[in-house]
Structures are given as C-alpha cells and as structure tokens.
XYZ file of C-alpha atoms in Angstrom:
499
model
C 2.936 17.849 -2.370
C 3.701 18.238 1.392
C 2.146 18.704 3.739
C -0.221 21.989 3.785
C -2.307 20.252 0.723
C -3.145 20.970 -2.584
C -3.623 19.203 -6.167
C -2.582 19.809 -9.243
C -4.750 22.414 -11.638
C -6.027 19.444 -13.373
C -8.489 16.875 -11.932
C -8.243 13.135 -11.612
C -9.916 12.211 -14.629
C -10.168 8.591 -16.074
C -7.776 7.933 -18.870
C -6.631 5.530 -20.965
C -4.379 2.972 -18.954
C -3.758 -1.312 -18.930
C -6.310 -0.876 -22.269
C -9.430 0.264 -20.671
C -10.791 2.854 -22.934
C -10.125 6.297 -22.396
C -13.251 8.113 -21.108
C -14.524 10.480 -23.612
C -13.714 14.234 -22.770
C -17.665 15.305 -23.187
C -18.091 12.558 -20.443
C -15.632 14.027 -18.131
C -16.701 17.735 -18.364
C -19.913 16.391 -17.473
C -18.844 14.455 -14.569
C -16.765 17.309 -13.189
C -19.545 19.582 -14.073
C -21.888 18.162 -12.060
C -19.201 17.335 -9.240
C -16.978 20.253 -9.272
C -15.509 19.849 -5.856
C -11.874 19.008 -7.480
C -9.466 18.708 -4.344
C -8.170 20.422 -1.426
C -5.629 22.888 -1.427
C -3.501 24.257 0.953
C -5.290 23.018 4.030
C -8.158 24.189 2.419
C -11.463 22.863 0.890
C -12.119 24.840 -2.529
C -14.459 24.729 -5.442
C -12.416 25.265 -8.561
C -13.536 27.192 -11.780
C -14.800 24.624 -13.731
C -14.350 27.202 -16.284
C -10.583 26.842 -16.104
C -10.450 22.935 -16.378
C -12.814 23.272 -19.180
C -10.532 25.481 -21.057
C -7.551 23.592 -20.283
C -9.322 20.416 -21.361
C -10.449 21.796 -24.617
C -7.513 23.318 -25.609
C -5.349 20.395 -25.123
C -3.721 21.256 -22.254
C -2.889 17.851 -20.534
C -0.756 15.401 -22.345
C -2.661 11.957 -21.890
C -0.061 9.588 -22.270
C -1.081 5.973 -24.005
C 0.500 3.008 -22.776
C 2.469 1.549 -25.725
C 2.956 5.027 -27.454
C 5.999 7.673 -27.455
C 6.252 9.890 -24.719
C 7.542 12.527 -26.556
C 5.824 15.977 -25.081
C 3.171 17.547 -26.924
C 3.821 21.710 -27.551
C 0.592 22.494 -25.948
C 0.841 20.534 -22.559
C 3.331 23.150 -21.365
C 3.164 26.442 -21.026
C 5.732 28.872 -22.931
C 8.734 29.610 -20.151
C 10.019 32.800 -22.048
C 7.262 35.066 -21.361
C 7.056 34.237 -17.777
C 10.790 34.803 -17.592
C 9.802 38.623 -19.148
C 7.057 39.185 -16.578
C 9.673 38.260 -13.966
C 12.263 40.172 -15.211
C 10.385 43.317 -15.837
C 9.108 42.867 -11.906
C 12.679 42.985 -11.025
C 12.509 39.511 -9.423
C 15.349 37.508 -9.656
C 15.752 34.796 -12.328
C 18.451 31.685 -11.436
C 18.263 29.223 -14.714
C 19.540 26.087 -15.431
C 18.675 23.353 -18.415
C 15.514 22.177 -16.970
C 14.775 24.779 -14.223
C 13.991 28.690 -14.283
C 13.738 29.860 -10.687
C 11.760 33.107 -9.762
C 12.305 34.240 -6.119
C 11.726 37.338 -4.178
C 14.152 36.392 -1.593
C 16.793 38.836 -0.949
C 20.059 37.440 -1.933
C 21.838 35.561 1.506
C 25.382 34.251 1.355
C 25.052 30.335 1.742
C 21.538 29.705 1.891
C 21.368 27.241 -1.207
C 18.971 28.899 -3.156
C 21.656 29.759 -6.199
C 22.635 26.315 -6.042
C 18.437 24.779 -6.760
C 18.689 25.292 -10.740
C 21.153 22.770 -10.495
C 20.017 20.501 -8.224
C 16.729 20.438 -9.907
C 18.724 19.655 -13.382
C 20.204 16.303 -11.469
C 16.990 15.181 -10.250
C 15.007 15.568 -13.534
C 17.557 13.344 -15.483
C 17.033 10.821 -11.981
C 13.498 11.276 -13.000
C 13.720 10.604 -16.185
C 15.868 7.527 -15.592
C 12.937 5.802 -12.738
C 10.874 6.082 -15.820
C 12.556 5.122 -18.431
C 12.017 8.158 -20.249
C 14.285 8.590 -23.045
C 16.173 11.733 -23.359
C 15.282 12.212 -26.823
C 11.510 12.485 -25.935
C 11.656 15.523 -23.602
C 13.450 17.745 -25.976
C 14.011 21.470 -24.652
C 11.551 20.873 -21.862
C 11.876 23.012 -18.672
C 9.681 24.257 -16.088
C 9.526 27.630 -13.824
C 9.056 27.305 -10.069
C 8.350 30.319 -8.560
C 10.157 30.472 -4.648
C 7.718 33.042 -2.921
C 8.284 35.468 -0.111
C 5.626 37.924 -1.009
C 2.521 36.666 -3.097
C 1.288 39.606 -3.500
C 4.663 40.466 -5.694
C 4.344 37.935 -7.646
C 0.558 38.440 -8.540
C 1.199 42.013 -9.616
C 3.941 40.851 -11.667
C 1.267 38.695 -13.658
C 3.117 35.224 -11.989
C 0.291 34.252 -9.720
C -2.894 34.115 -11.588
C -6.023 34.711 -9.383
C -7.507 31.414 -10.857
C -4.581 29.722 -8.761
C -6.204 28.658 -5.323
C -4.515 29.479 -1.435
C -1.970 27.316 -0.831
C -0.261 26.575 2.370
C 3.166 25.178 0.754
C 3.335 24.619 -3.042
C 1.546 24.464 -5.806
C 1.420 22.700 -9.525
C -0.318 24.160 -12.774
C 1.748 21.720 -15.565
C 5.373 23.441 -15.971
C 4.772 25.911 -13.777
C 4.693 25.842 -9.699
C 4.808 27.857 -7.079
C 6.458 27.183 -2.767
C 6.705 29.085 -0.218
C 9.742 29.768 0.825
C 11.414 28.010 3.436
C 13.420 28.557 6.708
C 15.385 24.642 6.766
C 17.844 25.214 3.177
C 17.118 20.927 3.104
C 13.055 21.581 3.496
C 13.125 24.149 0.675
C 15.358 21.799 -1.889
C 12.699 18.913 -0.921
C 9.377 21.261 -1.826
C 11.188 22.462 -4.550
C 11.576 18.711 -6.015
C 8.419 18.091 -5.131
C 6.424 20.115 -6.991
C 9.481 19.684 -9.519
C 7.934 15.584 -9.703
C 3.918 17.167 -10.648
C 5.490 19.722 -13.015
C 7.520 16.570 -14.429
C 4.439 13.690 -14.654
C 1.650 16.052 -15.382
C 3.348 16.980 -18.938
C 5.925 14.643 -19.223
C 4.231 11.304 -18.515
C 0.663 12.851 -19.017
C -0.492 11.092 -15.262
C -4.035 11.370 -13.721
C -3.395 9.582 -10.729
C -5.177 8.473 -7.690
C -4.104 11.179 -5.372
C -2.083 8.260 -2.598
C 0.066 7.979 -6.315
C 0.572 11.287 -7.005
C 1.748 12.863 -3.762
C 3.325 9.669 -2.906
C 5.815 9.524 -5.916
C 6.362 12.960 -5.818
C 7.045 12.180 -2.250
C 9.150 9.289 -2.883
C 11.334 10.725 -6.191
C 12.014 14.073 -4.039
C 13.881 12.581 -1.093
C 17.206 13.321 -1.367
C 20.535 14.651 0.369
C 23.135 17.180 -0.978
C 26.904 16.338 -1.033
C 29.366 18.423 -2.521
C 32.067 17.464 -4.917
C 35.650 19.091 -3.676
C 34.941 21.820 -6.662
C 32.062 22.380 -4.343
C 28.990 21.887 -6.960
C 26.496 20.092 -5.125
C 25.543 16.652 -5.973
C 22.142 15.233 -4.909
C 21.763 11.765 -4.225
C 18.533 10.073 -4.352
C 17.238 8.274 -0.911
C 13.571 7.692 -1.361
C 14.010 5.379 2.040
C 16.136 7.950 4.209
C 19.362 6.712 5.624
C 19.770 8.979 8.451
C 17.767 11.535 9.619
C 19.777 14.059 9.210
C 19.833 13.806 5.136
C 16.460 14.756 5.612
C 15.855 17.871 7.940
C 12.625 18.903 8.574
C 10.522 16.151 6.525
C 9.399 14.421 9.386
C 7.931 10.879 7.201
C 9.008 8.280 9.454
C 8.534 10.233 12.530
C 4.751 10.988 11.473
C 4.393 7.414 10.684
C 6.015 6.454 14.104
C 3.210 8.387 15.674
C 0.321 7.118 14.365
C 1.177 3.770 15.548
C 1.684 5.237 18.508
C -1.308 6.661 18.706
C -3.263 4.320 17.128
C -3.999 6.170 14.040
C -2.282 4.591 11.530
C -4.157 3.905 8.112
C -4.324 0.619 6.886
C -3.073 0.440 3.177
C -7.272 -0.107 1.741
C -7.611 2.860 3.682
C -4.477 4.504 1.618
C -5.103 3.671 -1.767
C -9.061 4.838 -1.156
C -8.374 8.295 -0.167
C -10.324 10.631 -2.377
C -8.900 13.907 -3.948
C -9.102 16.825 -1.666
C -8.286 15.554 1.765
C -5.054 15.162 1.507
C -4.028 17.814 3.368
C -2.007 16.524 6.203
C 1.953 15.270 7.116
C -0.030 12.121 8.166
C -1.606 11.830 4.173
C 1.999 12.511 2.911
C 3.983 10.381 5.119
C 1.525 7.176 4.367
C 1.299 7.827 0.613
C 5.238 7.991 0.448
C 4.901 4.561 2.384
C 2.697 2.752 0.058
C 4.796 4.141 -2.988
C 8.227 2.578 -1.271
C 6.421 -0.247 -0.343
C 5.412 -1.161 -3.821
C 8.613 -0.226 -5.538
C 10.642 -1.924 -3.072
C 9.506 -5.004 -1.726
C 10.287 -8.371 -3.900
C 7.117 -9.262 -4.185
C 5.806 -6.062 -5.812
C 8.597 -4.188 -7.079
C 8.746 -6.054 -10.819
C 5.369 -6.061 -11.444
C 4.393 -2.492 -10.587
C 7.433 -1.532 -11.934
C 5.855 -2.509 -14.990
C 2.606 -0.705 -14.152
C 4.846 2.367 -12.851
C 6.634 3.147 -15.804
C 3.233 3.527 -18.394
C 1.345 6.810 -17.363
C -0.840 6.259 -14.393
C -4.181 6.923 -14.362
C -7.079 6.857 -12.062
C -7.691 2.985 -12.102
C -3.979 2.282 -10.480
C -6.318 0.348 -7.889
C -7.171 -2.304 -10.336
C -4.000 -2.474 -12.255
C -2.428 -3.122 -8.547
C -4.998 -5.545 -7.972
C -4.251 -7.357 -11.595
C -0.573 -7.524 -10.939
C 0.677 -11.109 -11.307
C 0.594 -12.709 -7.705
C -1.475 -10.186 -6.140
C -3.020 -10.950 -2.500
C -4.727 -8.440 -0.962
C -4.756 -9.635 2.558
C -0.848 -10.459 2.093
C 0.237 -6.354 0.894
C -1.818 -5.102 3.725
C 0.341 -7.433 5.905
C 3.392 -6.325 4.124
C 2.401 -2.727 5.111
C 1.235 -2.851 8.626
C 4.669 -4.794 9.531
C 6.628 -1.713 7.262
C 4.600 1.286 9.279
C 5.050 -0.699 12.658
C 8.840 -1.181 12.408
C 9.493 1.740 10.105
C 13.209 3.157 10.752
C 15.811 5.029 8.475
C 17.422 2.391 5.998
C 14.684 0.118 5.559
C 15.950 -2.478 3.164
C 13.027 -4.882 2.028
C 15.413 -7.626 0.545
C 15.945 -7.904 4.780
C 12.979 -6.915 6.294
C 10.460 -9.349 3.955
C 8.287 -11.165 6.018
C 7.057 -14.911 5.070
C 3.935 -15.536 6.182
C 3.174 -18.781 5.502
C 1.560 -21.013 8.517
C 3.764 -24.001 9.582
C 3.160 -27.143 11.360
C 2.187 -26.862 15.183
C 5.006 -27.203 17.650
C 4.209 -30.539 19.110
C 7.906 -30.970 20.646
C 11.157 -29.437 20.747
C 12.012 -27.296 17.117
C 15.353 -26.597 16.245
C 15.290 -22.610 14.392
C 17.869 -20.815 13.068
C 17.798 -17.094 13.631
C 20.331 -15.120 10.876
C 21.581 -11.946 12.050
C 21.513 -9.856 8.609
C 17.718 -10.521 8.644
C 14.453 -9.089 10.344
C 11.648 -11.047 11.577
C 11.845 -14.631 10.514
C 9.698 -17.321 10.194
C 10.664 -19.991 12.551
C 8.436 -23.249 10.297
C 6.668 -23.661 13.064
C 2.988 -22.728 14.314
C 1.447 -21.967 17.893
C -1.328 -22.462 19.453
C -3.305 -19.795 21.511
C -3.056 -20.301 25.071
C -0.115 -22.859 25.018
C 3.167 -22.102 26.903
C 6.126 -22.605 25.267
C 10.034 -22.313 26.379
C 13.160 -21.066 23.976
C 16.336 -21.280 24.336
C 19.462 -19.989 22.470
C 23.129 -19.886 21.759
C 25.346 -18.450 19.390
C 27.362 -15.845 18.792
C 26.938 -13.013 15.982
C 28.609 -10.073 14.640
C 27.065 -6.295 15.117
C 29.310 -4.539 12.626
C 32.254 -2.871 14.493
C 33.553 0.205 16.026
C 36.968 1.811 14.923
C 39.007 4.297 17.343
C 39.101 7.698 15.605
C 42.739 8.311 17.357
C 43.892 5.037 16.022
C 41.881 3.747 13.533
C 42.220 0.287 15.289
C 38.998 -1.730 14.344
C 37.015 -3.440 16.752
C 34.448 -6.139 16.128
C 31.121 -5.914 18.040
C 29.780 -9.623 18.696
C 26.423 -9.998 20.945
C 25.122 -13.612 22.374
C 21.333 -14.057 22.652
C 21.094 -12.118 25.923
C 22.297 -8.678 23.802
C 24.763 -6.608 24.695
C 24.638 -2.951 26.639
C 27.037 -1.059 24.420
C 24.419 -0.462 22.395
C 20.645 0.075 22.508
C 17.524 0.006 20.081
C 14.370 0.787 20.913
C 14.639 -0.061 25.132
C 16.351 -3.298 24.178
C 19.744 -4.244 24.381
C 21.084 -4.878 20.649
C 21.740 -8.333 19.739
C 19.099 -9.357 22.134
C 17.372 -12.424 20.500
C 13.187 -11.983 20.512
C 10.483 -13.820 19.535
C 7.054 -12.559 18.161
C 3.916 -13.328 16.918
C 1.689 -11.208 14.583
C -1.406 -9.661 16.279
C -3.427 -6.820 17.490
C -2.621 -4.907 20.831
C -3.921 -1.208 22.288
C -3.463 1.545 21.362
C -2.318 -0.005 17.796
C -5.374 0.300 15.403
C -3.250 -1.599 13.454
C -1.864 -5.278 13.606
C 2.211 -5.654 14.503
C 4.010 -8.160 15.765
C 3.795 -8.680 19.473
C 6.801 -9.547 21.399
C 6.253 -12.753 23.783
C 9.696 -13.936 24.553
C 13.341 -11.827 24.684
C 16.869 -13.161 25.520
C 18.762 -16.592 25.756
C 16.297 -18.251 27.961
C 12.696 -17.793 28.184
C 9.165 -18.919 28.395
C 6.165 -17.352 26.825
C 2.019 -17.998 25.965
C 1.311 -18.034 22.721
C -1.626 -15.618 21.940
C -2.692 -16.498 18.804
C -2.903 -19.276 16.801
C -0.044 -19.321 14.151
C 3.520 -18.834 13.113
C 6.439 -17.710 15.668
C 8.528 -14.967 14.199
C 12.245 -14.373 15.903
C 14.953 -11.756 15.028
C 17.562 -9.947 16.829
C 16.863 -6.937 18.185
C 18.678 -4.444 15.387
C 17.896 -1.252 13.826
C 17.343 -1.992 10.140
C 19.961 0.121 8.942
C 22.657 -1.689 10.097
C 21.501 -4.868 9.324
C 23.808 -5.072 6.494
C 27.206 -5.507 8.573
C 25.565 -7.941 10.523
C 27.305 -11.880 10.185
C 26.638 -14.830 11.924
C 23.569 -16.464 13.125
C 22.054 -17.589 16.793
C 20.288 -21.633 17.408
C 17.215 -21.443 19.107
C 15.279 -24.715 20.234
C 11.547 -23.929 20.780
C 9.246 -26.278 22.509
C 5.781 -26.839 24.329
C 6.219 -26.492 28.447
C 3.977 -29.532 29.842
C 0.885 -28.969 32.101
C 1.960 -29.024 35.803
C-alpha cells in the first residue's frame, strides 16, 4: 500500500510454501492470540480484533494457496460483490463497473478527471496481473472485486460499506475483494492507489499470499506502476512500467526521489534491513519506495530474476527469506551489493541487463593495463585490482555515440558523439555527459551505505586508490539512455612511481 500504512485484514501467518508444512490453524490462533499486535495502519499503531481474524480463519476466509496445486479461487475467500453493490446503490453512491472492477465513489461527477475511465483500467491491469503470474484465465472464473473511492467516510459507513471492524487508514485499505482509498487530488496518484490495493485484493484471494510485509507492499508496489495512453478512439490503455521511464508517467509517486534522499541523507536501508522489517511499521514513502526496490531488484537483475521467478509465481508465504536464501546461486553479501549500487545510482529507466555490476577481484595493477570502457554499459569492471594508498594515472581516447538530436522544424538528425573529456551540450548529475570516470566501491559520509566512489574523471588523470580492490569505469550517462549509446572509449591504467 502507499505510503500512509496499513496491512491487509489478515495477518502474516506461516503457510505452506517450498514444502515446509503448513502451520496448523489452532497453532496460529494461538500465536496471534497471544501476540495480537497485527500491523500498522494508516500511520497508525493498532491492536486488531482478534475476534475478527478468528472468524475469518475459521470460516475459511483466506485461500491458502499450495505450491503444485490449482489456483482456481475458492467461493468463500471472497466476499459476495452483489450485495455491496445494493448497499451502495440504495445510499445513492455512484456505482462505475467493469469485468473485474465495481467502483463505489462519493465524488461528485467532474468532466475529465479519470475516475469513469478506472473500471477499465483496473480490467487491463488484472489480466497484466494475471499474466506476471501465470495465472490461467480459466482459474479466476467470474472473480471481481469492489474498491470503494472515498470522499466522506462517514457516507460510506452509514451506507453499511465501511465496517467499524475496519481500522483508520491514512490512504487505502485491503479486506480480500474488497478495499477502500481515499480519494485523490493528482488523476495519476489516484489510478496508482487504486491498483494498488487492486494487487492485495488480487494475491490475498487469488494467489492465497501471506507474505513478509517488504513482499507484499513491494509487489503491489511494483505491479501498480503504470502510465495511461490513449488509443485515437480515446479508451485509455495502461502500460505497465514497474521501473519508471520518465517521471512524468508517474506523478506524484515520488519512489526514486525518496530513495534518492536517503542516500542523501544517509538513511538508506540496507537490503537485510529490508527483507527484516516486521509487520506494522511500514508506514512510510521511505518503507514503500525500498520494498518496491528490492521487488525490481529481484525480478530484474540476471542473476535473480529466473530463480525467484520461480519462487514468485507459487503463493508466497512468510518464509520468502529462506526460499530467497535457497535460490540456486544465492550470495548474500553479493545481493546486498547488487542493491546498495541500484539505491545509489537509482534513475528512471534502470535497465539491469546494463547496469549489472561484476564484482569479481582481479589481479593488482603492477604496470600499465589496457581497459576497454563500452558506452551502452554502466560501471564496468576494468580486470584489474588496486591497492589502498597507491597512485595511479589513466588515460583515454575514443570516440562514442550519445544517441542524437533531431530538429523539430526539419526533422534533420544529428548524431551526438562525446570523447573522454564529455561534452557540455548535455549534463548528468554535475558532470558533463560522455565524461569517462573511474570508481571504486566504498564507504563515504553522509552515505550509511556503500557506493562507488569516484577517484578519477576525464581523458587524463591521476588518482589514489582508497581501497584495496577492483577499478570500476563508465561514462558518465543517465541510465535511460544508455540504450542509444554505440561505440566504446581505450583507457590505459597504470601505477605512478614514487618520486
């Protein structure tokens, strides 16, 4: 959910998953019996009615999926949409349906504000859902859910919508096929809540999931990003982009921007520190952003995305963290690597097949080292290790291609090429693009966090190593536009002899 907090009216309960027996349900009632504290809601710490879970526990309510067994939704897991749809209209609240989607809003009716088109958007993103997890069609039968977009509470709870036993919220909130948001002032904010608690509605009765909570909010996080074209009938179309491509196909969510700042700031989580968040503090645009960034980071990056894919697509349950762990190839010390260099150069169109880092250790530079640096590629390893204290010189030549610029009154198409030094056309991040840089990986204040420190920049250079191990070199490029890049700059690295 975003940010404003709250979990799901079911607790993270141990289930079934990779094999490991299911716990039995007389064990969990007495475990959340005794515990009770079941998450945080809204912004807000809250004691639910263990009453409530017990009820919904005994009658069947959650649909425990089994790895290896159908999908196919059980009757009780959901809750009946026709009477709701009664109680709404009878409240004379307005009711906007679509296949998989009954919307109940209080919002006065506004020319152009997107909320008529949501039934339909929601429909495309449930059969995207359904596709990330392989869910045949034939095993979700009439299914739909009803999302309640709320001006008033206080309407809606007279109109029997918003049960008492539902706790504050700040921005939405997910009892199995039913949810509830706030309603929004951004149209793009209000399609991404909507989604959002659209993905709990969709893997609490659909998939059956008891998730760690990073899992939970950060697939719902990750299967809700989206922008909305229009086709030239004008029907909107919503395309998934669970790693933004601009920032304006995303108004309002603020991911990258949060994660940006806690670097800055030297708050940034480590990914241990992710995965072991316990239910009912995430409550924060800091907890969403960095559970969105672990989910993208597993799903994307070569060396995790096939083997939690096949984790991913059986329903999740509590012990994710060991399944992760038991993943073919799994190094722990490696994934937190591969996250602290994602959050520390995290930018709109992120594409891991570029952005991989290896981080294997090389021979020591004893003499002058021949590296090629490509262009379509982020930071590289050069094959070649330094040693703290050392001073070493680079230099470089070459000439790459930046993608090109074409002349809207002309459409004449000009190549952009950049030598090592960069060129001042264009700029990323205080650094002329194209610039050529080299790196090493390391700690630095305020970063809590290890990054990759900059030692060297341009065609000629000297620099001290601080730390003993691999040199890393790129050009300076955001990477989203790393894929138009050609071409590749020489650099010859060597050891600069005591004077």
């Amino acid at each position: 959910m975003p940010a404003g907090g709250r979990q799901p009216v079911r607790p993270s309960l141990t289930a079934l998953s990779a094999g490991i027996p299911r716990e039995s349900r007389a064990a969990r009632l007495r475990r959340l019996s005794a515990s009770r504290s079941l998450g945080e809601l809204g912004g807000m710490n809250w004691t639910w009615r263990i009453q409530v879970v017990i009820a919904a526990l005994l009658a069947g309510a959650l649909n425990w999926g089994l790895p290896g067994r159908s999908h196919a939704i059980q009757p009780e897991a959901v809750l009946a949409v026709e009477p709701l749809v009664t109680l709404a209209k009878r409240a004379g609240l307005r009711v906007l349906q679509g296949d998989r989607l009954v919307l109940v809003t209080d919002r006065p009716v506004r020319a152009g504000d997107g909320v008529e088109e949501l039934p339909a958007v929601f429909d495309q993103a449930f059969a995207a859902w359904c596709d990330y997890f392989d869910l045949p069609r034939g095993d979700v039968g009439d299914w739909r859910a009803v999302g309640c977009l709320v001006v008033d509470r206080e309407r809606f709870r007279e109109a029997g919508l918003l049960p008492d036993a539902i706790p504050p919220f700040a921005n939405g909130f997910c009892d199995r096929n039913r949810f509830w948001l706030l309603d929004q002032s951004n149209p793009a904010y209000r399609r991404h809540l909507l989604l959002h608690e659209g993905v709990h509605a969709f893997t609490l009765t659909l998939r059956g999931m008891a998730p760690p909570v990073w899992y939970g909010e950060g697939i719902a996080e990750y299967l809700a990003t989206h922008r909305l074209d229009h086709a030239t009938d004008g029907s909107p179309r919503v395309v998934s982009t669970p790693i933004p491509e601009r920032p304006e196909d995303v108004e309002q969510l603020g991911r990258i921007e949060e994660i940006r700042h806690l670097r800055a700031t030297g708050r940034c989580p480590s990914l241990a520190d992710v995965l072991s968040q316990p239910v009912g503090e995430h409550a924060a645009i800091a907890d969403y952003a960095t559970s969105w960034a672990a989910v993208v980071l597993f799903t994307n990056h070569p060396a995790y995305a096939k083997p939690f894919t096949a984790v991913d697509r059986d329903p999740v349950g509590p012990d994710l963290n060991r399944q992760l762990a038991a993943m073919p190839g799994w190094d722990a010390d490696r994934a937190s690597r591969d996250f602290d260099a994602f959050t520390a150069g995290i930018d709109y169109g992120w594409d891991f097949s570029r952005m991989a880092i290896d981080w294997d250790t090389g021979p020591l530079c004893e003499g002058p080292q021949a590296v090629v640096v490509a262009a379509d590629r982020g930071w590289q390893n050069s094959g070649i290790s330094a040693a703290t204290g050392q001073r070493y010189a680079i230099s470089a030549r070459g000439r790459v291609g930046l993608g090109a610029v074409t002349d809207s009154a002309t459409g004449v198409v000009t190549p952009i090429e950049s030598e090592p030094d960069g060129i001042t056309l264009e700029w990323y991040r205080g650094r002329p693009a194209g610039r050529l840089l080299v790196a090493q990986w390391g700690e630095a204040e305020p970063d809590s966090r290890p990054r990759f420190l900059i030692l060297a920049e341009g065609a000629e250079s000297e620099f001290l190593a601080v730390a003993d191990g691999p040199l890393y070199l790129m050009l300076n490029e955001s990477p989203g536009h790393l894929g138009d890049n050609t071409g590749s700059y020489t650099a010859t690295i060597g050891p600069v002899s005591s004077r």
